[in-house]
Amino acid sequence: MLKSILLSSILSISLFFTVYANDGYNLWLDYQAIQNAELKSEFKSMMDGIYFFGENPTYQAIKNELNTASEKMLNQTPIYTKERLSSTKVWIGTRDQLSQVLSLTEQGEISSLGPDGFWRGPLVFEGKTYYAIIGNKPVGVLYGVYNLLNSIQTKTFNNSSKVSDSPKVKFRMLNHWDNLDRTVERGYAGFSIWDWHRLPGYVDPRYIDYARANASIGINAVSLTNVNANALILTTDFMKKAKVLADIFRPYGIKVFLTARFSAPIQIGGLETADPLDPNVKDFWKEKTDEIYSFIPDFGGFLVKANSEGQPGPHEYKRNHAEGANMLADALSPHGGLLIWRAFVYSFEEDQDRHKQANFEFEPLDGKFRENVIIQVKNGAIDFQPREPFHPLFGAINETNIGMEFQITQEYLGQATQLVYLAPMWEEVLKTRIYRPNPSSTVASLLEGKETTQKNTLMAGVSNIGTDRNWTGHLFGQANWFAFGKQAWNPEITSEEIATEWIKLTFGQNPDMVSKISKIMLESHETAVDYMTPLGLHHIMGRSHHYGPGPWVVGGRADWTAPYYHQADSLGIGFDRTRSGSDALGQYAPEIVEAWSDPKQIPEKYLLWFHHVPWDFKLKNGNTLWEGIAYHYDKGVKDVREMQEIWASLESEIDPEEFDHVRQLLEIQEEEAEWWRNACLLYFQTFSNRPFPSDIEQPEGDLEYYKSLMFPNAPGI
Amino acid sequence: MLKSILLSSILSISLFFTVYANDGYNLWLDYQAIQNAELKSEFKSMMDGIYFFGENPTYQAIKNELNTASEKMLNQTPIYTKERLSSTKVWIGTRDQLSQVLSLTEQGEISSLGPDGFWRGPLVFEGKTYYAIIGNKPVGVLYGVYNLLNSIQTKTFNNSSKVSDSPKVKFRMLNHWDNLDRTVERGYAGFSIWDWHRLPGYVDPRYIDYARANASIGINAVSLTNVNANALILTTDFMKKAKVLADIFRPYGIKVFLTARFSAPIQIGGLETADPLDPNVKDFWKEKTDEIYSFIPDFGGFLVKANSEGQPGPHEYKRNHAEGANMLADALSPHGGLLIWRAFVYSFEEDQDRHKQANFEFEPLDGKFRENVIIQVKNGAIDFQPREPFHPLFGAINETNIGMEFQITQEYLGQATQLVYLAPMWEEVLKTRIYRPNPSSTVASLLEGKETTQKNTLMAGVSNIGTDRNWTGHLFGQANWFAFGKQAWNPEITSEEIATEWIKLTFGQNPDMVSKISKIMLESHETAVDYMTPLGLHHIMGRSHHYGPGPWVVGGRADWTAPYYHQADSLGIGFDRTRSGSDALGQYAPEIVEAWSDPKQIPEKYLLWFHHVPWDFKLKNGNTLWEGIAYHYDKGVKDVREMQEIWASLESEIDPEEFDHVRQLLEIQEEEAEWWRNACLLYFQTFSNRPFPSDIEQPEGDLEYYKSLMFPNAPGI
């Protein structure tokens, strides 16, 4: 299966460019020297006279960013003027600070942008035109500056036009699943960037670059530790360490959250119970929370995974999720902290259909959570599969704050080696019409707080960041981090817009190159679905590490096996979640139940998610289901080869180190796609007992060989 | 104990220099632009006409290195001429290739340098002078080129003088204690640089830079995996991965070794025994070895830890070390492979004195090992303590190949946070006179093969390399990697010479700066011994992770506790290893027994290593032992503060990122030195019942507090 590689060619390429090549560390803030003379002179003149209407740590961060950008793009240091007139070209400050020079209309316009919004553009004062960057708060100003620098980098800057923007979601958050020993659960980019051992004494410069990258795409919250939590993070020693990170992130508008292990009162508090209604437990959490705020006055709050996959929670004490969450929320409330409670729950008792568990547990509790609680819901009801229909909890609870949890790290989508741009998948979910609470509701409109009275809106993404030099392991993993920030800021943005912007920031402006890379990116998710889990298949990957195909995985609890999900037998394949089956479909709005109950009507991408369908079932294009499955797997492999061809055509355009990095990984992706196709088709053929269509590349290899493969040291466990 | 840090100052420094600062990745191959006009013009003229007398992968590596060096130092690409005359300035080739242009005398001179030696200097041919770099083999040429580039960087180049050199030790080897899951046992610089999961398909450019760095200091062998071995490394999948690394390292003259788990025949061979005399076991190893050589034709061989700390070995089958080692050696022998067998053995049955175990097991086997076996012996008999007397096995076995194992990674010498330059410690061991087999023998002369008929000479160092951007975690850890290579090449070199060279390559030429940093480095080991384990104390660090002091550690097997080693009681302190005690001293040569048996005569640095001494014992300076211990601990702390002052005085000379990196770590080192002093003195005072000398900084804090400290996530376990 694994092809031998032409090592000599790799060597000669890599050796030659060791020194000057781009290793990807700078992300989308690479600030390449400006070639366009007009733009250069325009930007140069701006950097020649910058006036700040005040002083604070965020403005210091802005200055540092302007220094970096100006030195790299212009090879000069900006000049900061001491007074706001004379030679000044650029004004930077908050609406309050600039009130003397703003009209009431302008003030109103800016004010309406809210705390994180910004306004930038020409401002005429006493007959002279200045270029102003204004926010309601310093962090808005920071966002405005990053937006300006972005426009210079992407050559979309126009000094006569006004630009304003503000986020549609309040908390735009990264969830690190980082353990205290620096392993990262589902991490494929090395290890945790948090060097806990050397904190608080040693500050890795990378922490600052991390904050810069996040702020530049609007991310304003980060939980540092794994949701499978270690109570030690709540000890005083670790608070001192977390405080250093919080101090670094604060000027960048980023709040620190920690994960709270529900049993911490027992593990580090010396109590014999973690019962949320026990007064000593309440006191423990109150004191613990007060102590955290003594180190981090603007601490964000806790993120909690409880009663899920073996994590402790209120159920041990016969309390429900609301009782558990509210107890913690009450400890945070005096400090303005937030309690984020995950809806990804399933107990160790097996359920009839895991799909139904979250709604089953949370719908009855709607309205019972404190105002400072947000229920964080994965995009789908199973577990970040290559494609999932939206989670039925969206729209089902409407008197409770609800937030989104996407997974940026590619646990089920290629892990360390595959180019899969996730924004189209997230866009698909966000734009889905969910019919509840209002007929026009979408996942996005719900998350933005438009459909309910919800004020604390949240979009969280499970980080794909690690110690690898380029942060994300695969260079294109950077695009997923970038896209997550952009979609959290504006859930209605298109994934194409984001791709174009990221490509320009990463590779440059050549329109032909931009359109080719954009094609690769925009088709990559569908391609991965094709060679992994087409037509609604799901959860058929290798056990535990989730690397590669494992449709044969059995043993242990049923809902951790593949046949539980694909239900293949001699008659057909798919999980019947209609009324004749588990009726998980019944948890959706009636309009959706209506549309998806009929296997002939349901979008085919969800077919086997909701229906057990005969092998000879006719698809819309006339193929049988068996043929359709085979064609999808085959197309997935062929589309990877097309990605390779497109990439190869760009060799002269791309930095050699980056080019070779992606070229090598695409070669691995081709091998892995073939492996998925061969293994899955050979396996499902043992049920279908039908030949493969003759016009596909015939799956090769031996099913027993594929089943025998073991990856005991696969990363991310 | 831990001081608060001035975060704001750290932030402002770090933020400002994020972009242009030196992150240490380039090690001693930074190739800064040449400022000196004369040197620049000289080097430029050389790079204008280079002729290679042939083609091979090593010459390609040389070209790549010259390209890099020339581009960085001169901002120009070298010109390679097509013929050896005309505009050619530099000749590069082997003695054979240059035989037509070399006199017989010159040929003889070069020939005597052996396979790794090089000769460089002016060569007159047909009336014209060329600059020639010549080796007997391509790797010698490579060493000559690195030596030339080094002389340019350190400004010691003289184009009219002839320089030749050759290594005194045949195998100069790094031992990586890297696990297949990328954790590194006793690693403090992040995680393993071997990305096994993405091999063989993905070649990290770092592998090449690793090979360059090693070749540039003469390292020519590397074992990739932990001596606490995982048998999986011997499966076909992993061989394919290791093959890629071997292919990359080969042009740089570096051979790959793997660690062999003695029980592999059971774990991956399907056998029920690993008995070295069992024919099936022999066949397993023969086939396994043949398979490795089919992937890596110049595979170096195996490194084995057997019957030590729970590792399997021949003792399970009532076979001795020679029977175990020879069986593996016989499998390797047809391919020219080497079997390196570690002498760091101690069984799970506790011995009277662990110090004696290696001699006890290996002396009776002297002469019984195959010619392609080397016994690899740690520098001391316990375990890489801050200071140990040389291992009594050196000189005790003389009909068996014996090699040195130093530890470059700072398991007991400051781990992730302390500046401790190890070369003086190694130099101390290497230069020790051991009186066996010949009266003038030293550890160095023995290792060089001068004292016996040994041909396969070896110096191994346990690597301190990891994924941290600067490779070694602490910038000064680079100096230890560098020094190891230099001392392995020439065990008689002084640590001061090495320090000077490294400082110039790393920080620059300013003589005042060089002498200040040299002072810091040369005193740092004695300083660490002072604040950790003065006067021969040893093995009193924290349990398991070995981080920080733990003289109170008890429980479990006796020789894993601290009191076993320090033997403190109300009368005195120290381990009696003389005839009245364990008589481990009796394992040394009679001259040493004689000199060290008397506590009044033994060098005080070894006093408590060999003697249990009363608290009021008079030291040579008139202090009592108790006072002496206190003064040493106190001096250690004060000397760290002096290091800090010297470093602070260099701020204007040093790259800001590097400066701040070391400044922060020195602050942590000061805290850790105070912690060691306070904890150890307060603890030992509970035995001595004597006051501290009034003129030392009085140990502060509470012994119970120090004993309570836990570091469950300390790195390197």
Coordinates of C-alpha atoms in Angstrom, one line a residue, chain A residues 2-3 5 7 10-12 14-16 18-20 23 25 60-61 64 67-68 70-73 75 77 180-183 188 190-192 195 197-198 200-205 208-209 212 230 232 237-238 240 243-244 247-248 251-252 415-417 467-470 473-474 547 657 660-662 664-665 667-668 671-672 705 709-715, chain B residues 2-3 5 7 10-12 14-16 18-20 23 25 60-61 64 67-68 70-73 75 77 180-183 188 190-192 195 197-198 200-205 208-209 212 230 232 237-238 240 243-244 247-248 251-252 415-417 467-470 473-474 547 657 660-662 664-665 667-668 671-672 705 709-715:
Chain A
L2 CA 2.7 2.5 1.0
K3 CA 4.7 3.5 -2.0
I5 CA 9.4 7.5 -2.0
L7 CA 14.3 10.1 -1.4
I10 CA 13.4 15.1 -1.5
L11 CA 16.9 15.4 -0.2
S12 CA 18.2 17.5 -3.0
S14 CA 15.3 20.1 1.0
L15 CA 19.0 20.4 1.4
F16 CA 19.3 23.3 -0.9
T18 CA 17.4 24.8 4.4
V19 CA 18.5 28.3 5.1
Y20 CA 16.3 30.8 3.3
D23 CA 9.1 27.5 7.6
Y25 CA 6.1 30.1 11.6
Q60 CA 1.8 49.0 23.2
A61 CA 0.9 45.7 21.5
N64 CA 4.9 46.3 18.4
N67 CA 7.0 48.0 14.2
T68 CA 7.1 44.4 13.0
S70 CA 6.6 48.2 8.9
E71 CA 10.1 46.7 9.3
K72 CA 9.2 43.7 7.3
M73 CA 7.0 45.4 4.6
N75 CA 12.2 48.0 6.0
T77 CA 10.6 51.8 11.7
L180 CA -0.2 19.1 31.8
D181 CA 2.5 16.7 30.6
R182 CA 2.4 18.5 27.2
T183 CA 0.7 15.7 25.3
Y188 CA -1.2 16.3 15.5
G190 CA 3.7 18.1 18.0
F191 CA 3.1 18.8 21.7
S192 CA 1.5 21.5 23.8
D195 CA 5.6 24.7 28.8
H197 CA 7.3 23.2 33.8
R198 CA 9.3 26.3 33.0
P200 CA 6.0 31.0 35.6
G201 CA 9.8 31.8 35.4
Y202 CA 10.3 31.3 31.7
V203 CA 8.3 33.1 29.1
D204 CA 8.6 31.5 25.7
P205 CA 8.4 34.2 23.0
I208 CA 3.3 36.3 22.3
D209 CA 3.1 35.2 18.7
R212 CA -0.9 38.0 18.0
N230 CA -6.6 17.3 35.5
L232 CA -3.9 20.0 39.3
D237 CA 1.3 26.5 41.6
F238 CA -0.6 26.2 38.3
K240 CA 0.7 31.3 39.0
K243 CA -1.4 34.0 35.4
V244 CA 1.7 34.6 33.3
D247 CA -0.9 38.7 31.5
I248 CA 0.6 38.1 28.1
P251 CA -3.3 43.3 25.9
Y252 CA -4.5 41.3 22.9
Q415 CA -5.0 14.1 11.4
A416 CA -1.3 14.9 10.8
T417 CA -1.0 14.3 7.1
T467 CA 4.9 22.8 19.0
D468 CA 5.5 22.1 15.3
R469 CA 7.4 25.0 13.8
N470 CA 4.5 25.9 11.6
G473 CA 1.7 20.4 11.5
H474 CA 0.2 20.6 8.0
Y547 CA -6.2 6.9 12.3
E657 CA 10.2 24.6 1.6
D660 CA 8.0 20.4 -0.8
H661 CA 6.2 20.2 2.6
V662 CA 2.8 20.1 1.0
Q664 CA 5.2 15.2 0.5
L665 CA 2.0 15.4 2.5
E667 CA 1.7 12.0 -1.5
I668 CA 0.9 10.5 1.9
E671 CA -1.7 6.7 -0.1
E672 CA -4.1 7.1 2.8
Y705 CA -3.8 -7.2 5.8
L709 CA -2.4 -3.0 10.7
M710 CA -1.6 -1.6 14.1
F711 CA -0.5 1.9 15.0
P712 CA 0.4 1.8 18.7
N713 CA 2.2 5.1 18.7
A714 CA -0.2 7.1 16.5
P715 CA -0.2 10.7 17.7
Chain B
L2 CA 10.0 31.3 44.0
K3 CA 10.3 34.9 43.4
I5 CA 9.0 37.9 38.1
L7 CA 6.5 40.3 33.8
I10 CA 9.9 40.6 30.1
L11 CA 7.0 41.4 27.9
S12 CA 8.4 44.6 26.6
S14 CA 10.3 40.0 24.1
L15 CA 7.6 41.7 22.2
F16 CA 9.9 44.1 20.6
T18 CA 9.9 38.8 18.1
V19 CA 10.7 39.2 14.5
Y20 CA 14.4 39.7 14.0
D23 CA 16.1 31.9 18.1
Y25 CA 18.1 27.2 15.6
Q60 CA 26.8 17.3 -2.7
A61 CA 26.4 17.8 1.1
N64 CA 25.1 22.6 0.0
N67 CA 26.2 27.5 -0.6
T68 CA 24.6 28.1 2.8
S70 CA 28.7 31.6 1.4
E71 CA 25.2 33.1 1.0
K72 CA 25.1 34.0 4.6
M73 CA 28.6 35.1 5.2
N75 CA 25.7 37.2 0.3
T77 CA 26.6 31.9 -4.3
L180 CA 8.5 5.8 19.8
D181 CA 5.7 8.0 21.1
R182 CA 8.1 11.0 20.9
T183 CA 8.6 11.4 24.6
Y188 CA 14.3 18.6 28.7
G190 CA 10.7 19.3 24.2
F191 CA 10.0 16.0 22.5
S192 CA 11.8 13.7 20.1
D195 CA 8.5 12.1 13.8
H197 CA 4.3 8.6 12.5
R198 CA 5.0 10.8 9.5
P200 CA 8.9 7.4 5.9
G201 CA 6.6 9.6 3.8
Y202 CA 7.4 13.0 5.4
V203 CA 11.0 14.2 5.7
D204 CA 11.3 17.1 8.2
P205 CA 14.0 19.5 7.0
I208 CA 19.2 17.4 7.6
D209 CA 20.2 20.2 9.9
R212 CA 24.9 18.9 9.5
N230 CA 10.6 -0.9 22.5
L232 CA 8.6 -2.4 17.7
D237 CA 7.4 -0.7 9.3
F238 CA 9.9 1.0 11.6
K240 CA 11.4 1.6 6.6
K243 CA 16.0 3.8 6.5
V244 CA 14.9 7.3 5.5
D247 CA 19.8 7.8 3.9
I248 CA 19.7 11.4 5.0
P251 CA 26.3 11.7 3.1
Y252 CA 27.3 13.3 6.4
Q415 CA 17.6 19.7 33.5
A416 CA 15.6 22.3 31.6
T417 CA 16.6 25.4 33.4
T467 CA 12.0 19.7 19.4
D468 CA 12.6 23.0 21.1
R469 CA 13.5 25.5 18.5
N470 CA 17.0 25.9 19.8
G473 CA 16.1 23.9 25.6
H474 CA 18.7 26.0 27.3
Y547 CA 14.2 17.5 39.7
E657 CA 16.2 37.2 22.3
D660 CA 16.6 37.5 27.6
H661 CA 16.3 33.7 27.2
V662 CA 19.4 33.2 29.3
Q664 CA 15.2 34.4 32.5
L665 CA 16.8 31.0 33.0
E667 CA 16.8 33.8 37.4
I668 CA 15.2 30.4 37.7
E671 CA 15.9 30.2 42.7
E672 CA 16.7 26.5 42.2
Y705 CA 7.4 22.7 52.9
L709 CA 6.7 19.8 47.0
M710 CA 5.5 17.6 44.2
F711 CA 6.2 17.7 40.5
P712 CA 4.0 15.2 38.9
N713 CA 4.5 16.6 35.4
A714 CA 8.2 17.3 35.5
P715 CA 9.6 16.6 32.1

